[in-house]
Coordinates of C-alpha atoms in Angstrom, one line a residue:
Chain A
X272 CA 104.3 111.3 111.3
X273 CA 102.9 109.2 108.1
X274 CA 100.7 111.1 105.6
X275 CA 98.8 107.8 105.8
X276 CA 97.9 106.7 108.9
X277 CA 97.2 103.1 109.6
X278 CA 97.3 101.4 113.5
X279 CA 100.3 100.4 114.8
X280 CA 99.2 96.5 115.7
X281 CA 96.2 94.3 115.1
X282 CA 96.1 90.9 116.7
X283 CA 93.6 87.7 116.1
X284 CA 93.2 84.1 116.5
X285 CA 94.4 81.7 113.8
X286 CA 91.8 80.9 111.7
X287 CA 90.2 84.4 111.9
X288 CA 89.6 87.1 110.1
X289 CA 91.2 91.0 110.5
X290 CA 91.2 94.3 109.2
X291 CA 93.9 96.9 108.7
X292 CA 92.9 99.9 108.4
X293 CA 94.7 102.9 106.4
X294 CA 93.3 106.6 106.6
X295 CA 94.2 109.5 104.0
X296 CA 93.1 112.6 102.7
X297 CA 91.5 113.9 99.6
X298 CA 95.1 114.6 98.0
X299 CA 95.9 111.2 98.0
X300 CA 94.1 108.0 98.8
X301 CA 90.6 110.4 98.0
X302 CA 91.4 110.1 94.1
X303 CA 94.2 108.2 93.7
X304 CA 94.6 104.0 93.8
X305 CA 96.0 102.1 97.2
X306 CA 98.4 99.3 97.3
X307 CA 99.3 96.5 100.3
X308 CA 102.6 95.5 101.4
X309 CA 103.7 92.5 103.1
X310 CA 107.2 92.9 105.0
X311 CA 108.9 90.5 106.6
X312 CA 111.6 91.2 109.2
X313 CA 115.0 91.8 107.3
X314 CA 113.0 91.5 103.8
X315 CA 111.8 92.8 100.8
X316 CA 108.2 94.5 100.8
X317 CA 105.9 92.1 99.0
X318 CA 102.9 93.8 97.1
X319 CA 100.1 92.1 98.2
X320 CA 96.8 94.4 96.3
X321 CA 96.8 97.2 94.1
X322 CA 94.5 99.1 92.5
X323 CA 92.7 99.3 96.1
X324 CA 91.4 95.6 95.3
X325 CA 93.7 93.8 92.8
X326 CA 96.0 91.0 93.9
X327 CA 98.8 90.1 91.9
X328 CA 99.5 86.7 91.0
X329 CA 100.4 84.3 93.1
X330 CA 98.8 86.2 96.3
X331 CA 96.2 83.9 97.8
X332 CA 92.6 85.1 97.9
X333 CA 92.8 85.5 101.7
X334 CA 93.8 88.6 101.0
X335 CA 91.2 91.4 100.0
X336 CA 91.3 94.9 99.5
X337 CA 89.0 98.1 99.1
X338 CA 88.4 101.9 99.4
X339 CA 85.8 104.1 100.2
X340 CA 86.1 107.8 100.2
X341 CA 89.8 109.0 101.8
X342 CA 90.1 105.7 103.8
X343 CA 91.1 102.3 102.7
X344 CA 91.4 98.7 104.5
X345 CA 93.0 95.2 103.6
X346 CA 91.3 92.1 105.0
X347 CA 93.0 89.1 105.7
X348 CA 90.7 86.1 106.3
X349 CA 91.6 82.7 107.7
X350 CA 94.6 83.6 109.4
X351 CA 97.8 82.0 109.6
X352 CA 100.9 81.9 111.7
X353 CA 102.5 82.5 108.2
X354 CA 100.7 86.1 108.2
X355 CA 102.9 87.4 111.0
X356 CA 104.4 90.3 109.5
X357 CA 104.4 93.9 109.1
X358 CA 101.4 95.6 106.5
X359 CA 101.8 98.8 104.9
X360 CA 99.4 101.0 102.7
X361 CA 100.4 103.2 99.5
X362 CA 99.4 105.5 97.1
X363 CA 100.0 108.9 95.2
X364 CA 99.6 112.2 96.8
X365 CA 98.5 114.9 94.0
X366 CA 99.0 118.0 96.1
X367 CA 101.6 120.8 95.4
X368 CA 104.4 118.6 96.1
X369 CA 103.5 115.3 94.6
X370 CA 105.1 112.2 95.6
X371 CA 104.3 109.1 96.9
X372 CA 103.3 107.9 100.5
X373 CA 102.9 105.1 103.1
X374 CA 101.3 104.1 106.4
X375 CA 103.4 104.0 109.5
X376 CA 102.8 100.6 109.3
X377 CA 100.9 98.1 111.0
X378 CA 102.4 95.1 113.3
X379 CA 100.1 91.5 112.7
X380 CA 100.3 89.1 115.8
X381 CA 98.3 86.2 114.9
X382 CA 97.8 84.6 118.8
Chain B
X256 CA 114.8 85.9 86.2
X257 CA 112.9 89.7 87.0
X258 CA 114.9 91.1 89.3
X259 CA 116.8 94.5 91.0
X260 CA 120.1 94.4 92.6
X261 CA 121.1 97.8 94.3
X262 CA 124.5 98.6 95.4
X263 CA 126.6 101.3 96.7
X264 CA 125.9 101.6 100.3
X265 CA 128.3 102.6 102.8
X266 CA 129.1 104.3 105.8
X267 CA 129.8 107.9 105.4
X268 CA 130.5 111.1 106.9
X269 CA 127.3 113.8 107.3
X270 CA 127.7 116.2 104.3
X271 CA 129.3 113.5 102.2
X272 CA 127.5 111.9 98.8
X273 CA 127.2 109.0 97.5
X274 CA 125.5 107.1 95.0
X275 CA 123.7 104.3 95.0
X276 CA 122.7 102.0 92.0
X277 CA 120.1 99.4 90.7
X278 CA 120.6 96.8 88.1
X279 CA 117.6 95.4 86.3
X280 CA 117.2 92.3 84.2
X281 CA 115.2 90.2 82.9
X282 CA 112.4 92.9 81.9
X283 CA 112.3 95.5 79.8
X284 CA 113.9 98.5 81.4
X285 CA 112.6 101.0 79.6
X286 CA 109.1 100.2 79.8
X287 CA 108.4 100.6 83.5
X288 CA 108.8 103.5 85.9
X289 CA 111.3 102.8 89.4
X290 CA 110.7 104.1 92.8
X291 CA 113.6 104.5 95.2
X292 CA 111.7 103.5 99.2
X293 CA 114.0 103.6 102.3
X294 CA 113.4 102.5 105.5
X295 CA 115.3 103.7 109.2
X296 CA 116.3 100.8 111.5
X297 CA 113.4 100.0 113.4
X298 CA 111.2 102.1 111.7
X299 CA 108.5 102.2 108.2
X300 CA 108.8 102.6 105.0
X301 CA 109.8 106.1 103.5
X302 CA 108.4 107.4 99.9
X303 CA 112.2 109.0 98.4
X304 CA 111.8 109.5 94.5
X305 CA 110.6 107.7 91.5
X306 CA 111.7 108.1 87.9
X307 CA 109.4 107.7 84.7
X308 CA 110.2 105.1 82.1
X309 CA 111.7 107.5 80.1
X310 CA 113.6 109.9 82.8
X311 CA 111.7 112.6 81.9
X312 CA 109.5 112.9 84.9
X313 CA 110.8 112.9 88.6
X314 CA 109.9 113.3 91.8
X315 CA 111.3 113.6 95.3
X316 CA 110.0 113.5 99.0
X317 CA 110.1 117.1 100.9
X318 CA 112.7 115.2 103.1
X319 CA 115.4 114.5 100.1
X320 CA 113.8 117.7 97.6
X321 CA 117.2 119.5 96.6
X322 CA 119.7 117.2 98.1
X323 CA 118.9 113.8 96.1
X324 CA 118.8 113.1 92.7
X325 CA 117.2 110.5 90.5
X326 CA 118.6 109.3 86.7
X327 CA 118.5 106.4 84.7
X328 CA 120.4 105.1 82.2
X329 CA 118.4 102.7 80.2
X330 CA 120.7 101.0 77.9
X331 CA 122.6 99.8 80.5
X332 CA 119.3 99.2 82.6
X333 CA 120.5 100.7 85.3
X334 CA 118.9 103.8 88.1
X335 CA 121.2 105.7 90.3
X336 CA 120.2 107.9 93.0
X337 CA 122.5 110.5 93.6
X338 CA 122.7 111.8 97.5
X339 CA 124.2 114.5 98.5
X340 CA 124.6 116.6 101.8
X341 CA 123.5 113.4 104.0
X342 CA 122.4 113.7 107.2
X343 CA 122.4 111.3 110.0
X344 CA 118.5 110.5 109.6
X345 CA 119.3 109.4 106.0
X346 CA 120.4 106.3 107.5
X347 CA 118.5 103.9 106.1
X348 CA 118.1 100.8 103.7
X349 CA 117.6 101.8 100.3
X350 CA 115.0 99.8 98.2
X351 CA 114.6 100.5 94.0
X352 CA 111.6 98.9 93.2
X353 CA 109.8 98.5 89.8
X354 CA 106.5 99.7 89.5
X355 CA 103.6 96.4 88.3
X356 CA 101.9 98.9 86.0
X357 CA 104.9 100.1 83.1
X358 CA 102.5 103.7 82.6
X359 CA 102.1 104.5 86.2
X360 CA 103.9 106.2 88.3
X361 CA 102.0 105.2 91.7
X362 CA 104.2 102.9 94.1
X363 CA 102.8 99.8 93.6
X364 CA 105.9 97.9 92.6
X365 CA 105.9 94.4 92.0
X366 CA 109.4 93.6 92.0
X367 CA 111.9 94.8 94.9
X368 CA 115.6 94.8 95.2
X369 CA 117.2 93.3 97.8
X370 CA 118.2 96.5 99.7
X371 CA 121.4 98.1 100.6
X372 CA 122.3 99.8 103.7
X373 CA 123.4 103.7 103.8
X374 CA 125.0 105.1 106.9
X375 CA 125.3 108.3 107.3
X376 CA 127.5 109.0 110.8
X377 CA 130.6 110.5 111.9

C-alpha cells in the first residue's frame, strides 16, 4: 500500500490529452514539492517535473504539472505511442518518521 | 559525462549482508544529496534512504529503519548502502540516484544509475 496513491492505468487516443492523478496527505504532498517519473520497462526512472510544475531540460512541454491542496496531477497533452510507459509521483513526507515516498504507479496505454 | 554506476548485487542467503555501492563522476559529489530507490520484480518504486551532501543527515524507510545503512565517502565519490539481516522481500533492483536540487533532500533526482539486482533467497 503506497503512501501516495495514484491509479493503476490510464488509457487515451494518440493525439490526446490525459491526466494522472496522485493523492497525499497533509504530511507530505500538503506542504512539501511533487516530482514525475517516467519509467520505461527494464530502465532508469526519468524525472520528468519537479517542483510540482518545473520540467527539467530537455523534457518537452507536453508534459505539465501541478498541485492543489494534498493532491497533485501530471498532464500529458498530444499523446504519443512514445509515452507508453509507467508514471510515478514523489515527494517528502514530514511526519514522525520522515522519508520520502511514491505512487504505486500508474500504467499509460496510448490506444 | 554525469553519471552513477552501482554495483554489488548478488544473490544471497536471508539474514546475510551485503553492500552495495555507487560511483559518481562527472559532478561534484559533494555538492548534491543521493537517494537509494528499489523496486520488486513486477512491482513500484520503493523510497529506501537518502544521504545529505555532507553525510550528516540520513534517513531510512520504516521497511529498512535498523537493518540498512547509508554512508558516503566523498573523496572517492562514492555512497554505499550497507544491508543487513535481508529478507526475501528485499529482493529488488537497487537505484542511487542524485537529487537535481544540490540543497534538497526531496527525491527529485535528475540523474539515475543504471540499477543493480539484489536477491535475497535461500
Amino acid at each position: 500500500q503506497s503512501v501516495l496513491t495514484q491509479p493503476p492505468s490510464v488509457s487515451a487516443a494518440p493525439g490526446q490529452k490525459v491526466t494522472i492523478s496522485c493523492s497525499g496527505s497533509s504530511s507530505n504532498i500538503g506542504i512539501n514539492y511533487v516530482s514525475w517519473y517516467q519509467q520505461f520497462p527494464g530502465t532508469a526512472p526519468k524525472l520528468l517535473i519537479y517542483d510540482n510544475d518545473k520540467r527539467p531540460s530537455g523534457i518537452p512541454d507536453r508534459f505539465s504539472g501541478s498541485k492543489s491542496g494534498t493532491s497533485a496531477t501530471l498532464d500529458i497533452t498530444g499523446l504519443q505511442t512514445a509515452d507508453e510507459a509507467d508514471y510515478y509521483c514523489g515527494t517528502w513526507d514530514s511526519r514522525l518518521t520522515t522519508g520520502g515516498v511514491f505512487g504505486g504507479g500508474t500504467k499509460l496505454t496510448v490506444v | 559525462q554525469v553519471q552513477l554506476v552501482e554495483s554489488g548485487g548478488d544473490v544471497v542467503q536471508p539474514g546475510r549482508s551485503l553492500r552495495l555501492s555507487c560511483v559518481a563522476s562527472g559532478f561534484t559529489f559533494s555538492s548534491y544529496a543521493i537517494h537509494w530507490v528499489r523496486q520488486a520484480p513486477g512491482k513500484g518504486l520503493e523510497w529506501v534512504a537518502v544521504v545529505s551532501y555532507d553525510g550528516n543527515n540520513k534517513y531510512f524507510a520504516d521497511s529498512v529503519k535498523g537493518r540498512f545503512t547509508i554512508s558516503r565517502d566523498n573523496p572517492k565519490n562514492t555512497l554505499y548502502l550497507l544491508m543487513n539481516s535481508l529478507r526475501p522481500e528485499d529482493t529488488a533492483v537497487y537505484y542511487c540516484a542524485r537529487v537535481l536540487v544540490p540543497a534538497a533532500l526531496s527525491p527529485a533526482c535528475d540523474i539515475w544509475g543504471q540499477g543493480t539486482t539484489v536477491t535475497v533467497s535461500s
